[in-house]
Coordinates of C-alpha atoms in Angstrom, one line a residue:
Chain N
X1 CA 0.0 0.0 0.0
X2 CA 2.9 2.3 0.7
X3 CA 5.4 3.7 -1.7
X4 CA 8.5 5.7 -1.6
X5 CA 7.7 9.4 -1.7
X6 CA 11.1 11.0 -2.0
X7 CA 10.9 14.0 -4.2
X8 CA 11.6 13.2 -7.8
X9 CA 11.1 9.5 -7.4
X10 CA 8.6 8.3 -9.9
X11 CA 8.5 4.6 -9.4
X12 CA 8.6 4.1 -5.7
X13 CA 6.3 1.1 -5.6
X14 CA 6.3 -1.7 -4.6
X15 CA 8.6 -1.4 -1.6
X16 CA 10.7 -4.5 -1.2
X17 CA 10.5 -6.0 2.2
X18 CA 13.7 -6.8 4.0
X19 CA 12.6 -9.1 6.7
X20 CA 14.4 -9.2 10.0
X21 CA 11.9 -10.7 12.3
X22 CA 8.4 -11.7 11.3
X23 CA 5.7 -12.5 13.8
X24 CA 2.3 -14.0 13.4
X25 CA -0.7 -12.7 15.2
X26 CA -4.0 -14.5 15.2
X27 CA -6.7 -12.3 13.8
X28 CA -10.4 -13.0 13.5
X29 CA -11.4 -14.1 10.0
X30 CA -13.7 -11.6 8.3
X31 CA -14.6 -12.5 4.7
X32 CA -16.5 -9.3 4.0
X33 CA -13.5 -7.2 4.9
X34 CA -11.2 -9.4 2.8
X35 CA -13.5 -9.1 -0.2
X36 CA -13.5 -5.4 0.2
X37 CA -9.7 -5.2 0.4
X38 CA -9.1 -7.7 -2.4
X39 CA -10.4 -5.2 -5.0
X40 CA -7.8 -2.6 -3.8
X41 CA -4.7 -4.9 -3.8
X42 CA -1.8 -4.8 -6.2
X43 CA -1.6 -8.6 -6.4
X44 CA 2.0 -9.0 -7.5
X45 CA 3.2 -6.7 -4.8
X46 CA 1.3 -8.7 -2.1
X47 CA 2.7 -12.0 -3.4
X48 CA 6.2 -10.6 -3.4
X49 CA 5.8 -9.1 0.0
X50 CA 4.4 -12.3 1.5
X51 CA 7.1 -14.4 0.0
X52 CA 9.9 -12.2 1.4
X53 CA 8.3 -12.7 4.8
X54 CA 8.4 -16.4 4.3
X55 CA 4.9 -17.2 3.2
X56 CA 4.7 -18.6 -0.3
X57 CA 1.2 -20.1 -0.4
X58 CA -0.4 -17.3 -2.5
X59 CA -1.0 -18.0 -6.2
X60 CA 1.3 -16.2 -8.6
X61 CA -1.5 -14.7 -10.6
X62 CA -4.3 -12.7 -9.2
X63 CA -7.3 -15.1 -9.0
X64 CA -10.6 -14.1 -10.5
X65 CA -12.9 -12.2 -8.3
X66 CA -15.4 -15.1 -8.5
X67 CA -13.2 -17.2 -6.2
X68 CA -14.3 -14.8 -3.4
X69 CA -17.9 -15.7 -3.7
X70 CA -17.6 -19.4 -4.6
X71 CA -18.0 -20.5 -1.0
X72 CA -14.6 -22.0 -1.0
X73 CA -12.7 -20.4 1.8
X74 CA -9.3 -21.8 1.1
X75 CA -8.2 -18.8 -0.9
X76 CA -9.7 -16.3 1.5
X77 CA -7.9 -18.0 4.4
X78 CA -4.6 -17.6 2.7
X79 CA -5.3 -14.0 1.8
X80 CA -6.3 -13.5 5.4
X81 CA -3.1 -14.9 6.7
X82 CA -0.9 -13.0 4.3
X83 CA -2.7 -9.7 4.7
X84 CA -3.6 -9.6 8.4
X85 CA -1.7 -12.2 10.4
X86 CA 1.8 -11.7 9.1
X87 CA 3.5 -8.8 10.8
X88 CA 6.9 -7.5 10.0
X89 CA 8.3 -6.8 13.4
X90 CA 11.9 -5.8 12.6
X91 CA 13.3 -5.1 9.1
X92 CA 13.0 -2.5 6.5
X93 CA 11.0 -1.4 3.4
X94 CA 13.3 -0.7 0.5
X95 CA 12.5 1.7 -2.3
X96 CA 13.0 -0.1 -5.7
X97 CA 14.4 3.0 -7.4
X98 CA 16.7 4.6 -5.0
X99 CA 17.4 1.8 -2.5
X100 CA 16.4 4.1 0.4
X101 CA 15.5 2.0 3.4
X102 CA 12.6 2.8 5.6
X103 CA 13.3 1.0 8.8
X104 CA 10.6 -1.1 10.5
X105 CA 11.0 -1.1 14.3
X106 CA 8.7 -2.9 16.8
X107 CA 6.2 -3.3 13.9
X108 CA 6.1 0.3 13.0
X109 CA 7.4 1.4 9.6
X110 CA 9.0 4.7 9.7
X111 CA 8.0 6.5 6.6
X112 CA 9.4 9.9 7.5
X113 CA 11.8 11.6 5.0
X114 CA 15.1 13.3 5.8
X115 CA 15.4 17.0 5.2
X116 CA 17.1 16.7 1.8
X117 CA 14.4 14.3 0.5
X118 CA 11.4 16.5 1.1
Chain D
X1 CA -43.7 4.6 12.9
X2 CA -43.1 7.2 15.5
X3 CA -41.0 6.4 18.6
X4 CA -40.4 8.3 21.7
X5 CA -36.7 8.8 22.0
X6 CA -35.4 9.7 25.4
X7 CA -31.9 11.0 25.7
X8 CA -29.4 11.4 28.5
X9 CA -29.3 15.0 29.3
X10 CA -25.8 15.7 28.1
X11 CA -23.8 16.7 25.0
X12 CA -27.1 18.1 23.6
X13 CA -25.7 18.9 20.2
X14 CA -24.5 15.4 19.6
X15 CA -27.7 13.5 20.3
X16 CA -29.7 13.8 17.1
X17 CA -26.7 13.3 14.7
X18 CA -25.8 10.1 16.6
X19 CA -29.3 8.7 16.1
X20 CA -29.3 9.7 12.5
X21 CA -26.0 8.1 11.8
X22 CA -27.0 4.9 13.5
X23 CA -30.4 4.8 11.7
X24 CA -28.5 4.8 8.5
X25 CA -26.1 2.1 9.7
X26 CA -29.0 -0.2 10.7
X27 CA -30.7 0.1 7.3
X28 CA -33.1 3.0 7.6
X29 CA -33.7 4.2 4.1
X30 CA -33.2 7.9 4.0
X31 CA -33.7 9.7 0.6
X32 CA -30.9 11.9 -0.6
X33 CA -31.0 15.4 0.8
X34 CA -33.3 14.3 3.5
X35 CA -32.9 13.3 7.1
X36 CA -34.8 11.6 9.8
X37 CA -38.1 13.2 10.8
X38 CA -38.1 14.6 14.3
X39 CA -41.0 16.0 16.3
X40 CA -41.0 17.7 19.7
X41 CA -43.6 17.1 22.4
X42 CA -46.0 20.0 22.7
X43 CA -44.5 23.1 24.3
X44 CA -41.1 21.5 24.7
X45 CA -37.9 23.3 24.0
X46 CA -35.4 21.8 21.5
X47 CA -33.0 20.9 24.4
X48 CA -35.6 18.6 26.0
X49 CA -34.5 15.0 26.5
X50 CA -37.8 13.9 25.0
X51 CA -38.0 13.7 21.2
X52 CA -40.2 11.8 18.8
X53 CA -38.4 10.2 15.8
X54 CA -39.9 8.4 12.8
X55 CA -38.3 5.1 12.0
X56 CA -39.5 2.4 9.6
X57 CA -39.3 -0.5 12.0
X58 CA -39.1 -1.4 15.7
X59 CA -36.0 -3.5 15.0
X60 CA -34.1 -0.4 13.9
X61 CA -35.2 1.5 17.0
X62 CA -34.0 -1.4 19.2
X63 CA -30.7 -1.5 17.4
X64 CA -30.1 2.2 17.7
X65 CA -30.9 2.3 21.4
X66 CA -28.6 -0.7 22.0
X67 CA -25.6 0.9 20.3
X68 CA -26.2 4.5 21.1
X69 CA -24.2 6.4 23.8
X70 CA -26.7 9.2 24.3
X71 CA -30.0 7.5 23.9
X72 CA -31.5 6.3 27.2
X73 CA -34.3 4.4 25.6
X74 CA -36.7 4.1 22.7
X75 CA -40.4 3.7 23.4
X76 CA -43.6 3.0 21.6
X77 CA -45.8 5.7 23.0
X78 CA -49.2 4.4 24.3
X79 CA -50.5 7.7 25.6
X80 CA -49.6 11.2 26.7
X81 CA -51.2 14.1 28.5
X82 CA -50.9 17.1 30.7
X83 CA -52.6 15.3 33.6
X84 CA -53.5 11.7 34.5
X85 CA -57.1 12.1 33.2
X86 CA -55.8 13.1 29.8
X87 CA -53.2 10.3 29.9
X88 CA -56.0 7.8 30.6
X89 CA -58.1 9.1 27.7
X90 CA -55.1 8.9 25.4
X91 CA -54.1 5.3 26.4
X92 CA -57.7 4.1 26.1
X93 CA -57.9 5.5 22.6
X94 CA -54.6 3.8 21.5
X95 CA -55.6 0.9 19.3
X96 CA -56.1 -2.4 21.1
X97 CA -54.3 -4.2 18.3
X98 CA -51.1 -2.4 19.3
X99 CA -51.6 -3.0 23.0
X100 CA -53.1 -6.5 23.6
X101 CA -50.2 -8.5 22.2
X102 CA -48.1 -7.2 25.0
X103 CA -50.6 -7.8 27.8
X104 CA -51.3 -11.5 27.3
X105 CA -51.5 -13.8 30.2
X106 CA -48.4 -15.8 29.4
X107 CA -46.1 -12.8 29.5
X108 CA -44.3 -11.0 32.3
X109 CA -44.1 -7.3 32.7
X110 CA -42.8 -4.4 34.7
X111 CA -43.8 -0.8 35.0
X112 CA -41.1 1.7 35.9
X113 CA -41.4 5.4 36.7
X114 CA -39.0 7.9 35.4
X115 CA -39.0 11.6 36.2
X116 CA -37.2 14.6 34.7
X117 CA -36.5 17.7 36.7
X118 CA -38.3 16.4 39.8
X119 CA -38.1 13.6 42.3
X120 CA -40.8 11.2 43.4
X121 CA -41.0 9.1 46.6
X122 CA -41.5 5.4 46.4
X123 CA -45.2 5.8 47.6
X124 CA -45.9 8.3 44.9
X125 CA -44.4 6.0 42.3
X126 CA -46.5 3.1 43.6
X127 CA -49.7 5.2 43.6
X128 CA -49.1 6.1 40.0
X129 CA -48.4 2.5 38.9
X130 CA -51.6 1.3 40.7
X131 CA -53.7 3.9 38.9
X132 CA -53.2 2.0 35.6
X133 CA -56.2 -0.3 36.5
X134 CA -57.7 0.7 33.2
X135 CA -55.0 -1.1 31.2
X136 CA -56.0 -4.8 31.0
X137 CA -52.7 -6.4 32.2
X138 CA -53.1 -10.2 32.1
X139 CA -49.5 -11.1 32.6
X140 CA -47.5 -11.6 35.7
X141 CA -45.2 -8.9 37.2
X142 CA -41.5 -9.7 37.0
X143 CA -39.3 -6.9 38.3
X144 CA -36.0 -8.6 37.3
X145 CA -36.3 -9.9 33.8
X146 CA -39.7 -9.1 32.3
X147 CA -40.8 -9.8 28.7
X148 CA -42.2 -6.3 28.4
X149 CA -41.1 -3.1 30.1
X150 CA -43.5 -0.2 30.5
X151 CA -42.4 3.3 31.4
X152 CA -44.2 6.1 32.9
X153 CA -42.4 9.4 32.5
X154 CA -43.3 12.5 34.3
X155 CA -41.9 16.0 34.3
X156 CA -43.0 19.2 36.0
X157 CA -43.4 22.7 34.8
X158 CA -41.0 24.9 36.6
X159 CA -39.0 28.0 36.3
X160 CA -35.9 26.2 35.3
X161 CA -35.5 22.5 34.6
X162 CA -31.9 21.2 34.9
X163 CA -30.6 24.2 33.2
X164 CA -33.3 24.1 30.4
X165 CA -35.6 26.8 29.4
X166 CA -38.9 26.1 31.2
X167 CA -41.3 23.6 29.8
X168 CA -44.5 25.5 29.6
X169 CA -46.7 22.6 30.3
X170 CA -46.2 19.5 32.3
X171 CA -46.4 16.3 30.3
X172 CA -46.8 12.7 31.1
X173 CA -45.8 9.8 28.8
X174 CA -46.6 6.2 29.0
X175 CA -45.0 3.7 26.6
X176 CA -43.6 0.3 26.0
X177 CA -39.8 0.1 25.9
X178 CA -38.4 -1.2 22.6
X179 CA -34.7 -0.7 23.3
X180 CA -32.5 0.7 25.9
X181 CA -28.9 1.9 26.1
X182 CA -25.9 -0.1 27.3
X183 CA -23.9 2.5 29.1
X184 CA -21.8 -0.2 30.8
X185 CA -19.4 0.4 27.9
X186 CA -18.3 3.7 29.4
X187 CA -17.0 2.6 32.8
X188 CA -15.2 -0.2 31.1
X189 CA -13.5 2.0 28.6
X190 CA -13.0 5.1 30.8
X191 CA -9.6 6.7 30.4
X192 CA -8.6 6.5 34.0
X193 CA -8.4 2.7 33.8
X194 CA -6.5 2.7 30.5
X195 CA -2.8 1.8 30.6
X196 CA -1.4 4.0 27.9
X197 CA -2.5 7.6 27.9
X198 CA -1.4 10.8 26.2
X199 CA -2.2 14.4 27.1
X200 CA -4.8 14.6 24.4
X201 CA -6.3 11.1 24.6
X202 CA -9.9 11.2 23.5
X203 CA -12.5 10.8 26.3
X204 CA -14.2 7.4 26.0
X205 CA -17.7 8.7 25.6
X206 CA -16.7 11.1 22.9
X207 CA -14.6 8.5 21.1
X208 CA -17.6 6.2 21.0
X209 CA -19.7 9.0 19.7
X210 CA -17.2 9.6 17.0
X211 CA -17.1 6.0 16.0
X212 CA -20.9 6.0 15.8
X213 CA -20.8 9.1 13.6
X214 CA -18.4 7.2 11.4
X215 CA -20.7 4.2 11.3
X216 CA -17.9 1.9 12.3
X217 CA -18.9 -1.7 12.2
X218 CA -17.7 -5.2 11.4
X219 CA -15.9 -5.5 8.0
X220 CA -15.1 -1.8 7.7
X221 CA -11.6 -0.2 7.7
X222 CA -11.2 2.9 9.9
X223 CA -8.2 5.1 9.7
X224 CA -6.9 7.7 12.1
X225 CA -4.0 9.8 10.7
X226 CA -3.3 11.4 14.1
X227 CA -3.5 8.2 16.1
X228 CA -1.5 9.1 19.2
X229 CA -2.3 6.6 21.9
X230 CA -5.1 5.1 19.8
X231 CA -8.0 6.3 21.9
X232 CA -10.3 6.8 19.0
X233 CA -9.4 3.6 17.2
X234 CA -10.1 1.6 20.4
X235 CA -13.8 2.7 20.2
X236 CA -14.0 1.9 16.5
X237 CA -12.5 -1.6 17.1
X238 CA -15.0 -2.1 19.9
X239 CA -17.7 -1.8 17.3
X240 CA -16.0 -4.5 15.2
X241 CA -14.1 -2.3 12.6
X242 CA -10.6 -3.0 11.4
X243 CA -8.4 -0.1 12.3
X244 CA -5.2 1.5 11.0
X245 CA -3.4 4.5 12.4
X246 CA -0.5 6.8 11.7
X247 CA 1.4 9.5 13.6
X248 CA 4.4 11.6 13.0
X249 CA 5.7 11.1 16.5
X250 CA 7.5 7.8 16.5
X251 CA 7.9 7.7 20.3
X252 CA 4.1 7.6 20.7
X253 CA 3.3 4.9 18.2
X254 CA 6.4 2.7 18.5
X255 CA 7.7 2.9 22.0
X256 CA 4.9 4.1 24.3
X257 CA 5.9 3.7 27.9
X258 CA 7.3 0.2 27.6
X259 CA 6.5 -3.2 26.3
X260 CA 3.1 -3.4 28.0
X261 CA 2.1 0.2 27.8
X262 CA 1.8 1.3 24.2
X263 CA -0.9 1.5 21.5
X264 CA -1.0 -2.2 21.0
X265 CA -1.5 -2.8 24.8
X266 CA -4.5 -0.5 24.8
X267 CA -6.3 -2.9 22.4
X268 CA -5.1 -5.9 24.3
X269 CA -6.4 -4.5 27.5
X270 CA -10.0 -4.8 26.2
X271 CA -9.5 -7.9 24.2
X272 CA -10.0 -6.1 21.0
X273 CA -8.4 -7.0 17.6
X274 CA -5.1 -5.1 17.0
X275 CA -4.9 -2.4 14.4
X276 CA -4.0 -3.9 11.0
X277 CA -1.1 -1.4 10.8
X278 CA 0.4 1.5 12.7
X279 CA 2.7 3.7 10.7
X280 CA 5.0 6.6 11.4
X281 CA 4.4 9.1 8.6
X282 CA 3.7 12.7 7.8
X283 CA 0.3 13.7 6.6
X284 CA 1.8 16.5 4.8
X285 CA 3.8 14.1 2.6
X286 CA 1.9 10.8 2.8
X287 CA 3.7 7.8 1.3
X288 CA 0.7 6.2 -0.4
X289 CA 1.4 4.5 -3.7
X290 CA 0.1 6.4 -6.7
X291 CA -3.2 5.2 -7.9
X292 CA -4.2 3.9 -4.5
X293 CA -7.6 5.3 -3.6
X294 CA -10.9 4.5 -2.0
X295 CA -9.6 2.2 0.6
X296 CA -11.0 3.4 4.0
X297 CA -14.6 3.3 5.0
X298 CA -14.1 6.0 7.5
X299 CA -11.5 8.4 8.7
X300 CA -11.9 9.5 12.3
X301 CA -9.5 11.9 14.0
X302 CA -8.8 14.7 16.4
X303 CA -6.3 16.9 14.5
X304 CA -3.8 18.9 16.5
X305 CA -5.4 22.4 16.7
X306 CA -2.3 24.0 18.2
X307 CA -3.8 24.6 21.6
X308 CA -2.9 21.7 23.7
X309 CA -0.9 19.8 21.1
X310 CA 0.8 21.3 18.0
X311 CA 1.0 19.7 14.7
X312 CA 4.3 18.9 13.1
X313 CA 5.4 18.2 9.6
X314 CA 8.5 17.3 7.8
X315 CA 11.2 19.8 7.2
X316 CA 13.0 21.7 10.0
X317 CA 11.7 25.0 11.3
X318 CA 14.7 26.8 9.9
X319 CA 14.3 25.3 6.5
X320 CA 10.6 26.1 6.3
X321 CA 11.3 29.7 7.3
X322 CA 14.0 29.8 4.6
X323 CA 16.8 30.8 7.0
X324 CA 18.8 27.8 6.0
X325 CA 18.9 25.9 2.7
X326 CA 18.0 22.2 2.8
X327 CA 21.0 20.3 3.8
X328 CA 22.2 16.8 3.0
X329 CA 22.5 14.4 5.8
X330 CA 26.0 12.7 5.8
X331 CA 25.9 9.1 4.8
X332 CA 27.4 7.8 8.0
X333 CA 24.6 9.5 10.0
X334 CA 21.7 8.5 7.8
X335 CA 20.5 5.4 9.6
X336 CA 19.9 6.9 13.0
X337 CA 19.2 10.4 11.8
X338 CA 16.1 11.9 13.3
X339 CA 14.5 14.2 10.6
X340 CA 13.6 17.5 12.0
X341 CA 10.0 18.7 11.9
X342 CA 8.4 22.1 11.7
X343 CA 5.2 23.7 12.8
X344 CA 2.1 22.6 10.9
X345 CA -0.6 25.1 10.9
X346 CA -4.2 24.1 11.4
X347 CA -5.3 25.4 8.1
X348 CA -2.8 23.3 6.2
X349 CA -3.5 20.3 8.5
X350 CA -7.2 20.4 7.7
X351 CA -6.5 21.0 4.0
X352 CA -4.3 17.8 4.0
X353 CA -6.9 15.9 5.9
X354 CA -9.7 16.7 3.5
X355 CA -7.5 15.9 0.6
X356 CA -6.5 12.6 2.2
X357 CA -10.1 11.8 2.9
X358 CA -11.3 12.7 -0.7
X359 CA -8.8 10.3 -2.1
X360 CA -8.8 7.5 0.4
X361 CA -12.4 7.2 1.4
X362 CA -14.8 5.0 -0.5
X363 CA -17.9 6.7 -1.9
X364 CA -20.3 7.5 1.0
X365 CA -17.4 7.0 3.3
X366 CA -17.4 9.3 6.3
X367 CA -14.8 11.8 7.6
X368 CA -15.4 12.6 11.3
X369 CA -13.1 15.1 12.9
X370 CA -13.0 17.9 15.5
X371 CA -12.5 21.4 14.4
X372 CA -11.8 24.3 16.8
X373 CA -13.9 27.4 16.8
X374 CA -13.2 30.6 18.5
X375 CA -16.2 31.9 20.3
X376 CA -16.8 35.5 19.8
X377 CA -19.6 37.5 21.4
X378 CA -20.7 39.0 18.1
X379 CA -22.1 35.7 17.1
X380 CA -20.4 35.8 13.7
X381 CA -21.0 33.0 11.3
X382 CA -18.4 30.3 11.6
X383 CA -17.0 29.0 8.4
X384 CA -16.3 25.3 8.3
X385 CA -13.8 23.7 5.9
X386 CA -15.3 22.7 2.6
X387 CA -14.3 20.3 -0.1
X388 CA -16.0 19.6 -3.5
X389 CA -16.1 15.8 -2.7
X390 CA -17.8 16.2 0.7
X391 CA -21.2 17.1 2.1
X392 CA -21.4 18.2 5.7
X393 CA -24.0 16.2 7.4
X394 CA -23.6 16.9 11.1
X395 CA -22.2 19.7 13.2
X396 CA -22.0 19.2 17.0
X397 CA -20.5 21.8 19.3
X398 CA -18.7 21.0 22.5
X399 CA -17.9 24.1 24.5
X400 CA -14.4 24.0 26.0
X401 CA -13.8 27.4 27.5
X402 CA -15.2 30.9 27.3
X403 CA -12.7 31.5 24.5
X404 CA -13.2 28.5 22.2
X405 CA -15.1 25.3 21.6
X406 CA -14.6 22.4 19.3
X407 CA -17.1 21.2 16.8
X408 CA -17.4 17.6 15.7
X409 CA -17.9 17.7 11.9
X410 CA -19.2 14.7 10.0
X411 CA -18.8 14.7 6.3
X412 CA -19.9 12.2 3.7
X413 CA -18.0 11.7 0.4
X414 CA -20.6 12.3 -2.3
X415 CA -18.4 13.1 -5.3
X416 CA -15.5 10.8 -6.7
X417 CA -11.9 11.9 -6.5
X418 CA -10.8 13.4 -9.8
X419 CA -7.6 14.6 -11.4
X420 CA -8.7 18.2 -11.1
X421 CA -9.0 17.8 -7.4
X422 CA -5.6 16.2 -7.2
X423 CA -4.1 19.1 -9.2
X424 CA -5.8 21.7 -7.0
X425 CA -4.5 20.1 -3.9
X426 CA -1.0 19.9 -5.3
X427 CA -1.0 23.6 -6.0
X428 CA -2.3 24.4 -2.6
X429 CA 0.4 22.2 -1.1
X430 CA 3.0 24.3 -2.9
X431 CA 1.4 27.5 -1.8
X432 CA 1.6 26.3 1.9
X433 CA 5.3 25.5 1.4
X434 CA 6.1 28.8 -0.2
X435 CA 4.3 31.0 2.3
X436 CA 5.0 28.9 5.3
X437 CA 5.2 31.8 7.8
X438 CA 2.2 33.6 6.6
X439 CA 0.0 30.6 6.9
X440 CA 1.4 29.8 10.2
X441 CA 0.3 33.1 11.5
X442 CA -3.1 33.0 9.9
X443 CA -3.8 29.5 11.1
X444 CA -2.8 30.0 14.7
X445 CA -5.6 29.7 17.2
X446 CA -3.2 29.2 20.2
X447 CA -2.6 32.9 20.5
X448 CA -6.3 33.8 20.5
X449 CA -7.1 31.2 23.1
X450 CA -4.2 32.2 25.4
X451 CA -4.1 35.9 24.7
X452 CA -4.1 37.9 28.0
X453 CA -7.3 39.7 28.7
X454 CA -7.0 43.3 27.7
X455 CA -5.6 44.8 30.8
X456 CA -7.5 48.1 30.4
X457 CA -10.7 46.1 30.9
X458 CA -9.9 44.6 34.3
X459 CA -7.8 47.2 36.0
X460 CA -9.8 50.3 35.7
X461 CA -8.5 51.5 39.1
X462 CA -4.7 51.6 38.9
X463 CA -4.4 51.6 42.7
X464 CA -5.8 48.2 43.1
X465 CA -3.4 46.9 40.5
X466 CA -1.1 44.6 42.4
X467 CA -0.6 41.5 40.4
X468 CA 2.1 42.2 37.8
X469 CA 1.6 38.8 36.1
X470 CA -0.6 38.9 33.0
X471 CA -3.9 37.1 33.5
X472 CA -4.6 34.3 31.1
X473 CA -8.1 33.7 30.5
X474 CA -7.6 30.4 28.9
X475 CA -5.2 29.2 31.6
X476 CA -7.2 26.1 32.4
X477 CA -8.0 25.1 28.9

């Protein structure tokens, strides 16, 4: 969802995840919420992101939206896990163009820019 | 169907908007440019706790009362009058088809007496309950857990009623309860029992009101760009919404006061689901990927007005003033460098907030935020922020001091985000950067709130002038 917003950077998405420590949190499963979010997701970026955090269960290509309503929850469960239960505790988000690292500390990505990047 | 809606006698300005938002949430169909229909009891002032509201079903009324913070109860009115004779007439003429199903022999019931602006002894209450011999109650009395709850409400005419303008005529209502409020929420969530607090943590009652205004519910994503200790998101999460927050102060969101005293622990304390994400970012330069829009269902926040807490944005104070040129941070210091921030005026802050909301809210998504208003005695018209994407649907004032109050604004996104709007926002952003100092002065309400009282007004007699310290009217703000 986030991108690199350093001035002059045009292609700051997707941020690559440099995983230091990944934790899993259990979150209540909510299909409605997932369906709503699914429409907004850049699928490739999510697959990449999940993989760099050690979760490779997501299909390479974005599934058809019909899967969501088919009654089969396998896919939604996977999406749920990747989207909501995987947390990057320590690590960094790296801009694909400049290589600028946005550190992630105690689960909080620090997206603030330095003075010369504004 | 008309229902008698009885409110708690507090936060008067917030009562109707809350019911209206909840009615929409629970499926009341309201045509565009229309709102719920309200009616006042005869000769009652607008501030009365008794209102009539039209809703399409009893179920909606029940749901509203259950979730609302300021509604005491919703009732189906069986009769009303200025005296007990009139009340009797009125109840007798109410159609039997509406009454008899609730009076059957298999059911249990209870009659409670409520008063407003007066007190009644137990005997008086009993006398009044016993006078209802003309209602054919067949069921058994059960005071603890009855099937049907009936209420008698009585108020007196008097010079002044709990600070209200006098009600000209006394009025008595009798009705069947269809829903009542669960205020137990408030003692559970009150701030004094919360582990992690900041100086501007939102009061629990107000936070729930804000979440109700935003129609927070299961499956929705709610965002707070000034999350602080998370006090607003906690209330949204309590209603089942997914939450996400951001703040520019990394100490607040990341560190808190230790491993068990931070934003996460505030959610854990109540057994609520954690926010899906907490970020440290600058609302002035948000890092959203381009093309991302319409993702949040609601944005709820309490922006820094610059009175108790000041806003900050990227760029040092000296850079923004133009006294030094932007400098490059040496490579060896980059990793631990703490970027400096500068003052962020309220005007710019609200501009950025509206722009964020226009872009990131889904259509019909709600933006709920507090906006400070200086109270002048001239009663000048207050101008609220406007945006082409938004329609203002509710304005509720909470008075904070003699100098200023804050107003809870609820806006609904009615127009889609377009390229023109994006361009206009970009130009405005540049304007704010270029004329940083000018905007900072214009948008500063701190000075007006804390300005010393004009000394010529207080010290007319110079001999009595002993206290050399300036008097601050807003000292206790």
